[in-house]
Coordinates of C-alpha atoms (C1' of nucleotides) in Angstrom, one line a residue:
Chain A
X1 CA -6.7 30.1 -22.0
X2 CA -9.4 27.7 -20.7
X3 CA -9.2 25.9 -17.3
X4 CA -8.9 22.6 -19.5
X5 CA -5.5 23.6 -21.4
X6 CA -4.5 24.8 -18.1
X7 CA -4.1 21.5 -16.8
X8 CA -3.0 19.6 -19.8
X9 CA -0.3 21.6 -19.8
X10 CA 0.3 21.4 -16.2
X11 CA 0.1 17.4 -16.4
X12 CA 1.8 17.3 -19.7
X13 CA 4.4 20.1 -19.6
X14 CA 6.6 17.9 -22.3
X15 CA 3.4 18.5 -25.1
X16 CA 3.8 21.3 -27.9
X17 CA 1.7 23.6 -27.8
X18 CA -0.1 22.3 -31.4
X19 CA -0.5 18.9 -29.6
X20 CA -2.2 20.1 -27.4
X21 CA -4.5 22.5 -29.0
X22 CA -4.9 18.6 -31.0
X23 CA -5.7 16.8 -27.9
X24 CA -8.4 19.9 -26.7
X25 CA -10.0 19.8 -30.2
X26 CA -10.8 16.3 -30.3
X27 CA -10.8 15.0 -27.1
X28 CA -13.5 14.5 -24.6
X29 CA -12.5 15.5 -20.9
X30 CA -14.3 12.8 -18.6
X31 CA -14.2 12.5 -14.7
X32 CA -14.5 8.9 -12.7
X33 CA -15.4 8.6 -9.1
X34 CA -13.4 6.5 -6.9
X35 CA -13.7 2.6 -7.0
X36 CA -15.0 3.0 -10.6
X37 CA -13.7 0.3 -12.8
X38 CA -12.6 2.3 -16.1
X39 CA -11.6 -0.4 -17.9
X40 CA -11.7 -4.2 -17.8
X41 CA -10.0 -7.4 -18.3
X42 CA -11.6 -8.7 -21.8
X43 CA -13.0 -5.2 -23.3
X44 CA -12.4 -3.5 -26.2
X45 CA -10.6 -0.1 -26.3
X46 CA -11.5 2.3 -28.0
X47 CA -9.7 5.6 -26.1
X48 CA -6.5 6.0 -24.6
X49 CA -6.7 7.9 -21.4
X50 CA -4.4 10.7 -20.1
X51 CA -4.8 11.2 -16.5
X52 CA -5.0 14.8 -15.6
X53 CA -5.7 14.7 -11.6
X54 CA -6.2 11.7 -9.0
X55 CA -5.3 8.3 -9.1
X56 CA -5.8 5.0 -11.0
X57 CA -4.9 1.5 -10.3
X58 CA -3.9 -1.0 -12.6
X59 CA -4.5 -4.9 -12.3
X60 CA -4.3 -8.3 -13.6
X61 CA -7.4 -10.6 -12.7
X62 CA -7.3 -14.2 -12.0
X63 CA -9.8 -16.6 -13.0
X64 CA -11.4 -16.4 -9.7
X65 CA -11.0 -12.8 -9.4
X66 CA -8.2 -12.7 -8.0
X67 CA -6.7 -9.2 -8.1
X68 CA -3.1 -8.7 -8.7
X69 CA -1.4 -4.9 -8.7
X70 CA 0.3 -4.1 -11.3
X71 CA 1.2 -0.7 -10.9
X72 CA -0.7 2.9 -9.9
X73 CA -1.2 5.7 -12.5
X74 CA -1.2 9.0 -11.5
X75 CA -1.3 12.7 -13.2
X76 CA 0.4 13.0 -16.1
X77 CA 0.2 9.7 -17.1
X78 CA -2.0 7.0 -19.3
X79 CA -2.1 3.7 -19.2
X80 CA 0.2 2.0 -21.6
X81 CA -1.7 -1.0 -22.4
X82 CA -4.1 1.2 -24.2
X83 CA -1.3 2.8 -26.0
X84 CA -0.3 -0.4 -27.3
X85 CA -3.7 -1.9 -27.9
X86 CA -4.9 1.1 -29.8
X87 CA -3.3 0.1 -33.4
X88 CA -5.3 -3.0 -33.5
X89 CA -9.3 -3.8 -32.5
X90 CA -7.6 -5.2 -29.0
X91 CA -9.5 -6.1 -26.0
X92 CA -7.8 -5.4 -22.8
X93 CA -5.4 -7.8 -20.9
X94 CA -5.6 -5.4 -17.4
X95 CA -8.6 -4.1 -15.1
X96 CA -7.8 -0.3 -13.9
X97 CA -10.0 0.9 -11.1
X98 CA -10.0 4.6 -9.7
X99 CA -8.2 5.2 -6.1
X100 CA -9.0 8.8 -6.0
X101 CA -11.3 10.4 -7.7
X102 CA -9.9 11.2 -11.2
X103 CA -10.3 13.6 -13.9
X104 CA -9.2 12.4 -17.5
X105 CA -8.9 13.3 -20.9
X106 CA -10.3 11.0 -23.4
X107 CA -8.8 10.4 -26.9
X108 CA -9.8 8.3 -29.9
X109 CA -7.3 5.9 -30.8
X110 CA -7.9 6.6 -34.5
X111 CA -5.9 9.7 -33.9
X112 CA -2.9 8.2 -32.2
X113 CA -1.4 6.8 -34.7
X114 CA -1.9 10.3 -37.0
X115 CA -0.1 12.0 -33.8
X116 CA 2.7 9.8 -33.2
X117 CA 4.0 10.5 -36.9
X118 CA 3.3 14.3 -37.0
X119 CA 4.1 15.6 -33.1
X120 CA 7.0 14.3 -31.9
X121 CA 6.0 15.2 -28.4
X122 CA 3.8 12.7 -28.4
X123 CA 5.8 10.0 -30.0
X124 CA 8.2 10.6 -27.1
X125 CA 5.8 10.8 -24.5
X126 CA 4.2 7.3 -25.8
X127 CA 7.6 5.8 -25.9
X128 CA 8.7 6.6 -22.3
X129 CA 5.3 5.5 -21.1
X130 CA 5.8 1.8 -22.7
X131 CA 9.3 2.0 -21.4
X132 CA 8.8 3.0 -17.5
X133 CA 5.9 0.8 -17.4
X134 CA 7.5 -2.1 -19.0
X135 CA 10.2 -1.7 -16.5
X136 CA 7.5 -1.4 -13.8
X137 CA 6.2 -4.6 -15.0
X138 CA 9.4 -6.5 -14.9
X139 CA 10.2 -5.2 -10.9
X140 CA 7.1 -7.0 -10.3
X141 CA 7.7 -9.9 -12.0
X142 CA 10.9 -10.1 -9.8
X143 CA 9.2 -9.6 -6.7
X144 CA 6.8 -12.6 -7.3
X145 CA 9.3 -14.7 -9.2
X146 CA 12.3 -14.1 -6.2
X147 CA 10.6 -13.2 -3.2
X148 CA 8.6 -14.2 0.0
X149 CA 5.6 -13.0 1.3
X150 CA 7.7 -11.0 3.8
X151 CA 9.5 -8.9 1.4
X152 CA 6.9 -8.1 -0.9
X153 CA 4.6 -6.4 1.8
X154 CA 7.2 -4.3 2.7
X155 CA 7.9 -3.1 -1.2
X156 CA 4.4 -3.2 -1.3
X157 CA 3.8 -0.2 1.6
X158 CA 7.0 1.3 0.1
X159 CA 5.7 1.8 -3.1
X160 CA 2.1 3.1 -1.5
X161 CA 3.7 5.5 0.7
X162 CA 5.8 6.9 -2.1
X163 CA 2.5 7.4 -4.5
X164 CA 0.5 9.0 -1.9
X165 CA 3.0 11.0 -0.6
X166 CA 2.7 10.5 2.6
X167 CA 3.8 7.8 5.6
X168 CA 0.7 6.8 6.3
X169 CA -1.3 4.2 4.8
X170 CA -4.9 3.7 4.7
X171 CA -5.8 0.4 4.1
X172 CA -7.1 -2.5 5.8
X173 CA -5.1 -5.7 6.3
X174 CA -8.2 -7.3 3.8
X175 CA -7.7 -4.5 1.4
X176 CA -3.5 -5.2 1.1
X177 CA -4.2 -9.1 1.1
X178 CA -6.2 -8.2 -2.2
X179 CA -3.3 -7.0 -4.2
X180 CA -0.5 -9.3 -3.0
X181 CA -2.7 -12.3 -3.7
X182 CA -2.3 -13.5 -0.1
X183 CA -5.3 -13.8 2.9
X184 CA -5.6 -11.2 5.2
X185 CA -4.2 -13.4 8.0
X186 CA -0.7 -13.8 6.3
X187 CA -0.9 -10.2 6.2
X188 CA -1.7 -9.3 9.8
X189 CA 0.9 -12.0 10.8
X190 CA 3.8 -10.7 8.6
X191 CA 3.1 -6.9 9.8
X192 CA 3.1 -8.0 13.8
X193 CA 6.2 -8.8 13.1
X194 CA 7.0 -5.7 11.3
X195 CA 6.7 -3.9 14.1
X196 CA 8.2 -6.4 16.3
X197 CA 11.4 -5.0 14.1
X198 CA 10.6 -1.5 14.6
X199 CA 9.5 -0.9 11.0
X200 CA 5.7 0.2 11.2
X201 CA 2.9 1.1 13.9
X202 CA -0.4 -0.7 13.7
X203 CA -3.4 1.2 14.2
X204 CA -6.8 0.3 13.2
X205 CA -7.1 1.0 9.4
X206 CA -3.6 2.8 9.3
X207 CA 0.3 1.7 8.9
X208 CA 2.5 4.3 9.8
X209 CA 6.0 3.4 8.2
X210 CA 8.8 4.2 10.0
X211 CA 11.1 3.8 7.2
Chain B
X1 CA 20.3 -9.9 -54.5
X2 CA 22.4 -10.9 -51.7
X3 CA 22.1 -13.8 -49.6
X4 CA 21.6 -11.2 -46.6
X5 CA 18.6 -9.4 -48.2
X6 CA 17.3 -12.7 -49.4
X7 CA 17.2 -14.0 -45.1
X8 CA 16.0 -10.4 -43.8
X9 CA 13.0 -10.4 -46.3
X10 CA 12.5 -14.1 -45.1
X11 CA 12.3 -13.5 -41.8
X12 CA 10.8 -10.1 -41.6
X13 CA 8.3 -10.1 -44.9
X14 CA 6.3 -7.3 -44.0
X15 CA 9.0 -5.1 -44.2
X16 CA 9.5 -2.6 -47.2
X17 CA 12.3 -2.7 -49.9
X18 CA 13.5 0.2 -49.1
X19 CA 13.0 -0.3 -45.8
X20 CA 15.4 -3.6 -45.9
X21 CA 17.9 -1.7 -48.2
X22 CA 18.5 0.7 -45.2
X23 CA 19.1 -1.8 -42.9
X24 CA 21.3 -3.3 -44.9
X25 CA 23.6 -0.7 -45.8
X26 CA 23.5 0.2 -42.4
X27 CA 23.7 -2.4 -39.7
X28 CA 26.1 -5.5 -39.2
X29 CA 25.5 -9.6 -39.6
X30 CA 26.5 -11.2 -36.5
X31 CA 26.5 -14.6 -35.3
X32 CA 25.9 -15.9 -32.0
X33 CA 26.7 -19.5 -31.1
X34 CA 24.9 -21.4 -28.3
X35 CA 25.0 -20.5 -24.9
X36 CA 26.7 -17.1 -25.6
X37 CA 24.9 -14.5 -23.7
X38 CA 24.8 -11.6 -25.6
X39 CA 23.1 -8.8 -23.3
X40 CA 23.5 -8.6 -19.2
X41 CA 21.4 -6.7 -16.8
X42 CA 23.2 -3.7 -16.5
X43 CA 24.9 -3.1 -19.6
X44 CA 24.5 -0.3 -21.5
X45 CA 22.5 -1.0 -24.9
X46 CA 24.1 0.3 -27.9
X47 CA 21.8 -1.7 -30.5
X48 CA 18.9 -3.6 -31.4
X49 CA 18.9 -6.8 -32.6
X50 CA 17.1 -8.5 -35.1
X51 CA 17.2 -12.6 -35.4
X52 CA 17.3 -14.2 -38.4
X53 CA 17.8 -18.1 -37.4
X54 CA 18.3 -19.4 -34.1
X55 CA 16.7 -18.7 -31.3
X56 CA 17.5 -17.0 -28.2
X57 CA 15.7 -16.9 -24.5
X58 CA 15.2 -13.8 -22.4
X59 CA 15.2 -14.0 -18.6
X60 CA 15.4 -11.7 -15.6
X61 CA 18.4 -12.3 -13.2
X62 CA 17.5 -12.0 -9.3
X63 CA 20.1 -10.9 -7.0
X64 CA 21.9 -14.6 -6.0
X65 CA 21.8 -15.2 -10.2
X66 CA 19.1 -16.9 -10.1
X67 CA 16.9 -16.5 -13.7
X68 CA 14.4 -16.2 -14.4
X69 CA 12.9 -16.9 -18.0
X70 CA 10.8 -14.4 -19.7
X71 CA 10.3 -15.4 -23.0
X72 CA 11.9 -16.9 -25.8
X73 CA 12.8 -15.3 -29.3
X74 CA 12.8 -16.3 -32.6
X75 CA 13.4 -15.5 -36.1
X76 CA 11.4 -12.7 -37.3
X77 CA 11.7 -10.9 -33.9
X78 CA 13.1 -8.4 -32.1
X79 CA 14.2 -8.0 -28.4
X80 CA 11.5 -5.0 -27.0
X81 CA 13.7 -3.7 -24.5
X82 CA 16.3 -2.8 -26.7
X83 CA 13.6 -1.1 -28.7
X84 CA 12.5 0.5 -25.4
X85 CA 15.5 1.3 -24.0
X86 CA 17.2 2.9 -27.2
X87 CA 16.0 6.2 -26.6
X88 CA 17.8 7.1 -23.9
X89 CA 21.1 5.9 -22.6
X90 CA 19.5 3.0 -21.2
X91 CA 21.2 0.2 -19.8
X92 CA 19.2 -3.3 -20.0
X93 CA 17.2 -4.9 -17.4
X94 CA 16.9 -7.9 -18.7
X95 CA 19.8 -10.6 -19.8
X96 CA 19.7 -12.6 -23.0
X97 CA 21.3 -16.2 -23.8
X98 CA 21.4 -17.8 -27.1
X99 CA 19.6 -21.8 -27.3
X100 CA 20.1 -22.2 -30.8
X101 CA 23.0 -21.1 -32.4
X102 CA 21.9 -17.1 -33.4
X103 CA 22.4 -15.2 -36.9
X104 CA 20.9 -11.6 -36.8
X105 CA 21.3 -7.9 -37.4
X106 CA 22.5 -5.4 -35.6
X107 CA 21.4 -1.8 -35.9
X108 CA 22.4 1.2 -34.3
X109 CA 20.4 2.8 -32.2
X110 CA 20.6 6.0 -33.6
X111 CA 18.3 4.9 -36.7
X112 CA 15.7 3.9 -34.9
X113 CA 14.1 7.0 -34.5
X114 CA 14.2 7.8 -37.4
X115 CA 13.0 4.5 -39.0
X116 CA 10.0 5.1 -37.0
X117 CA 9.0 8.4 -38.6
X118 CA 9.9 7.6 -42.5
X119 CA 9.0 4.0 -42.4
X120 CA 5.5 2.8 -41.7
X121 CA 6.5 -0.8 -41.6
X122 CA 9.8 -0.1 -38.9
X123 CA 6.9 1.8 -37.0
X124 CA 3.9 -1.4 -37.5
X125 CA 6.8 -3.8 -36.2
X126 CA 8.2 -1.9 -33.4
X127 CA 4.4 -1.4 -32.0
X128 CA 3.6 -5.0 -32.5
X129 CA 6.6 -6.2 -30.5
X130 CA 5.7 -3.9 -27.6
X131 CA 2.2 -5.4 -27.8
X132 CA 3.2 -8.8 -27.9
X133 CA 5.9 -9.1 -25.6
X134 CA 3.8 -7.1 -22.8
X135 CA 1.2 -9.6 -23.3
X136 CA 3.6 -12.1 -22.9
X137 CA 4.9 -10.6 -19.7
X138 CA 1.6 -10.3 -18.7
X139 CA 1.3 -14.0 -19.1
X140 CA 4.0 -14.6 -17.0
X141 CA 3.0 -12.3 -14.0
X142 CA -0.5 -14.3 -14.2
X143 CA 1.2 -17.6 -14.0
X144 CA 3.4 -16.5 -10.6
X145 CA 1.1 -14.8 -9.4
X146 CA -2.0 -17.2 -9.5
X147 CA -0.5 -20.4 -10.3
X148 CA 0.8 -23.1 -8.1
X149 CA 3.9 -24.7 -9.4
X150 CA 2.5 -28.0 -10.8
X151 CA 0.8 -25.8 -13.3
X152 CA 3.6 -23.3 -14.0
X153 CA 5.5 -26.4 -15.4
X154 CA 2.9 -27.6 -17.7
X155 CA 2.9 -23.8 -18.9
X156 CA 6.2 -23.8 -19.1
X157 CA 6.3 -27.4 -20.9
X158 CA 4.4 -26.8 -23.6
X159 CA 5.7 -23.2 -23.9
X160 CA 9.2 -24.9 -24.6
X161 CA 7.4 -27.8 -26.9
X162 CA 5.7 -24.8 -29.5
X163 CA 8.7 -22.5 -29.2
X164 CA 10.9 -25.8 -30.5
X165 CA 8.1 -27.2 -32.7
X166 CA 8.1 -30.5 -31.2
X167 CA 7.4 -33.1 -28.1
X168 CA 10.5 -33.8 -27.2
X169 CA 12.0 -31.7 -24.7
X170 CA 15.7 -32.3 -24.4
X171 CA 16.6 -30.3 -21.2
X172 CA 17.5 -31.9 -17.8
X173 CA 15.3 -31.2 -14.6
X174 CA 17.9 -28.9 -13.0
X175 CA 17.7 -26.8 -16.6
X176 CA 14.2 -26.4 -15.9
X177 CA 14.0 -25.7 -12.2
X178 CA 16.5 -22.9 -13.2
X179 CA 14.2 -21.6 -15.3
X180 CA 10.9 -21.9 -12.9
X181 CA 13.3 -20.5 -10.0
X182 CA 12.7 -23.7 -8.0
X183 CA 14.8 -26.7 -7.3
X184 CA 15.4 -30.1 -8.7
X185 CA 13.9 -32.2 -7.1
X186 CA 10.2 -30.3 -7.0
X187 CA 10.6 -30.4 -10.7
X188 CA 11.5 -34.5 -10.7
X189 CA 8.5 -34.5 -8.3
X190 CA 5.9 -32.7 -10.4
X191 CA 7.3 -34.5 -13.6
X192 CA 6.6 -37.8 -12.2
X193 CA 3.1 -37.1 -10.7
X194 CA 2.5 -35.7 -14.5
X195 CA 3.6 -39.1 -15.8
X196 CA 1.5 -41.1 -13.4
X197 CA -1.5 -38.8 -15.2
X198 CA -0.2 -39.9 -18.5
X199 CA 0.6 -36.4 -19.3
X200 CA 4.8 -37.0 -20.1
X201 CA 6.8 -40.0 -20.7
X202 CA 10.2 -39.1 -19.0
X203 CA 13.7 -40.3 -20.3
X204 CA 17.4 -39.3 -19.6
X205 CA 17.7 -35.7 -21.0
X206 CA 14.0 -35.9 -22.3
X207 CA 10.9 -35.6 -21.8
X208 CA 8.2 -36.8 -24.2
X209 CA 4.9 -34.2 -23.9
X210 CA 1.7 -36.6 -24.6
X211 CA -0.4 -33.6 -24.3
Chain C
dT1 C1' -27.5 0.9 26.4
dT2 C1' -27.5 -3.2 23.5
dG3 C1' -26.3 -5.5 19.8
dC4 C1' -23.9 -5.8 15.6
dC5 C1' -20.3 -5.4 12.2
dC6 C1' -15.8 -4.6 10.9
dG7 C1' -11.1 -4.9 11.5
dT8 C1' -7.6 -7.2 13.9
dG9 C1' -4.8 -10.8 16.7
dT10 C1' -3.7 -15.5 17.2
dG11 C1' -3.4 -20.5 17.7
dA12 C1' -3.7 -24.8 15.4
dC13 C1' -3.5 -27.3 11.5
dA14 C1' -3.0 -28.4 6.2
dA15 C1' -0.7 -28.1 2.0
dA16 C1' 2.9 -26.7 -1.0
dT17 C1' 7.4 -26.0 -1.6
dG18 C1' 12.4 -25.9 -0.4
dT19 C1' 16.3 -28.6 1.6
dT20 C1' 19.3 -32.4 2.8
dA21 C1' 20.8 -36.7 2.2
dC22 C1' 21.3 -40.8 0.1
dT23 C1' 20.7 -44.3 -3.9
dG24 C1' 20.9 -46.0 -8.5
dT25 C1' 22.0 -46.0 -13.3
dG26 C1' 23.8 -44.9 -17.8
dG27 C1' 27.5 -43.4 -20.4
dC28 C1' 32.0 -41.5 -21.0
dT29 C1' 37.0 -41.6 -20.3
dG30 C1' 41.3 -43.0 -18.7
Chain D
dC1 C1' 37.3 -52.7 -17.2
dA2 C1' 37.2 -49.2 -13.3
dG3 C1' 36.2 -44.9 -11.9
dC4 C1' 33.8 -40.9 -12.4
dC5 C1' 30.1 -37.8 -13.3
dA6 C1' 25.7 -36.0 -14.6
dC7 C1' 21.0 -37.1 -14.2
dA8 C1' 17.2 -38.9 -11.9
dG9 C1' 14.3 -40.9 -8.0
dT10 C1' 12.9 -40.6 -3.3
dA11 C1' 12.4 -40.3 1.7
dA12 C1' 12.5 -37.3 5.6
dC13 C1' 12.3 -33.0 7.4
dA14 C1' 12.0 -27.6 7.7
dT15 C1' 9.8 -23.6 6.3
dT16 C1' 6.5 -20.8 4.2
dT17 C1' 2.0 -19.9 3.2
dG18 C1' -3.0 -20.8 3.2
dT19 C1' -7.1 -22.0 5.9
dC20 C1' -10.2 -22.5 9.8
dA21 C1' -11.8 -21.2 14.1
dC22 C1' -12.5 -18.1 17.5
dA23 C1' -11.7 -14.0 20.6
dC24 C1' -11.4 -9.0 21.3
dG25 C1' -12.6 -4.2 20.9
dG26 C1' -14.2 0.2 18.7
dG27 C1' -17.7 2.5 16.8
dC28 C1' -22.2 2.9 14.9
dA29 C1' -27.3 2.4 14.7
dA30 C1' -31.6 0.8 16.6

DNA sequence: TTGCCCGTGTGACAAATGTTACTGTGGCTG
DNA sequence: CAGCCACAGTAACATTTGTCACACGGGCAA
């Protein structure tokens, strides 16, 4: 069995074993460096992308460019705009950049449509992607729509931590500022006083969460 | 053929015969009289719903009831969450209020899945509601996220005026400020700054769009 | 070492929005 | 008609967030 089916299947232990032979058949495997920008606001798609290793992150862009998170992608996943945009010729609404390194399989979108009537592994695994993701989208719609600045930085590091794994987080105040559509200032001012409660320590280009 | 099949094929024409003779020997005619709200955040979903008159507005609740509106529905649509959600158990994130009094189908859940692999039109629709109600959503997170509020309510305006098909808006500025998540008197405040642009000419209960 | 850049901390101020309080007005109902 | 209520307008103030200005320190390169 080749290295490649290896970690499909790894990544994608819900696909039959014919899908997958499908997917390795007509699929090109491709690997992005980190801070590529894989796809952008305003392009056409013409693949749908299944993440096999690293990380991607997707955003909406402003009219200034502006970024806005939306939400990360990470093995085992694809993006579920591109799911959705495939049936028609549809440009993309989103930008998705690469946060680590990532290596990907590329699929037509001609075949998608073939696949979600004939392996129902897929159909199930498209499904549940426009379902976790729509549900994604709404939590951040509520955190826009219903909360402060204060609030939102702390889901924000929450939801970092959790899809790095680890309690510490690598990012500059500039960097977090970016994503919650704020000024770095706001952010340095709102995580002083996050560790005036106790909730973080401050080092230079780190948050350690003590949550 | 029956008055039913007569409003279904109105309001859903792309739909097959055969297609429309399932649903009708399977699913329910309901109506749904203004102000009713007919799914909750939290409930489970049993059933999709498809409108045939009427119209009805989806919104996200925060945690203090506050709402949130999402989008508004129409005849010849269909609620994507309960699409979404009808695989699994799900229960809905999302709560649902008739404007206009309501007259649609319901349809178990259980056919759904297989609609989707023996009809090609159940399939075409279901994909093009997940499309276009992400974008929509999309469109939303832009608005909060980038948009100041003077803005949001012209969005918001002239949302309401296409949805309804006319310039007059008949809600009251407390109905809107629900709806933005703000409070009454921002909205008065906005509205008459919009009317000193020649933008709106406000009445009791209405507001005339001039845009 | 010196100088420089980046990341951070912070004060002062501006602007937008939320809040409180009060006024007026039109229409409905007893 | 009198009283009430929902809706709208508005002033004054509080709070949050964005912006500007500047200071400090670590680490890197010339």
């Amino acid at each position: 069995m080749s290295e490649e089916i290896i970690s499909l299947k790894n990544a994608f232990p819900n696909f039959s074993n014919e899908l997958i032979e499908e997917i390795v058949a007509n699929s090109s495997f491709q690997s992005f460096k980190a801070g590529e920008v894989i796809m952008r606001t305003g392009q056409y798609i013409k693949s749908t992308i299944l993440i096999l290793k690293g990380q991607l992150k997707i955003y909406r862009e402003g009219e200034d460019g502006e970024e806005f998170l939306m939400y990360y992608l990470q093995a085992g996943q694809a993006c579920a705009i591109s799911l959705i945009c495939s049936t028609k010729n549809q440009t993309s609404q989103i930008t998705a950049k690469v946060v680590e390194d990532v290596e990907a399989v590329s699929i037509p979108i001609a075949l998608m449509d073939k696949w979600m009537m004939n392996h129902r592994s897929w159909y199930e695994f498209v499904i549940y992607t426009y379902r976790t993701r729509f549900e994604e989208v709404l939590e951040v719609v509520d955190n826009i729509a219903f909360r402060a600045m204060d609030e939102r930085l702390e889901f924000y590091l929450k939801r970092h931590a959790k899809a790095c794994g680890c309690k510490e987080i690598n990012l500059s105040h500039q960097e977090i500022a970016l994503e919650l559509n704020t000024s770095r200032e706001v952010v340095s001012r709102l995580l002083k006083k996050m560790e005036q409660r106790g909730l973080v320590n401050l080092h230079r280009n780190q948050i350690e969460l003590l949550m």
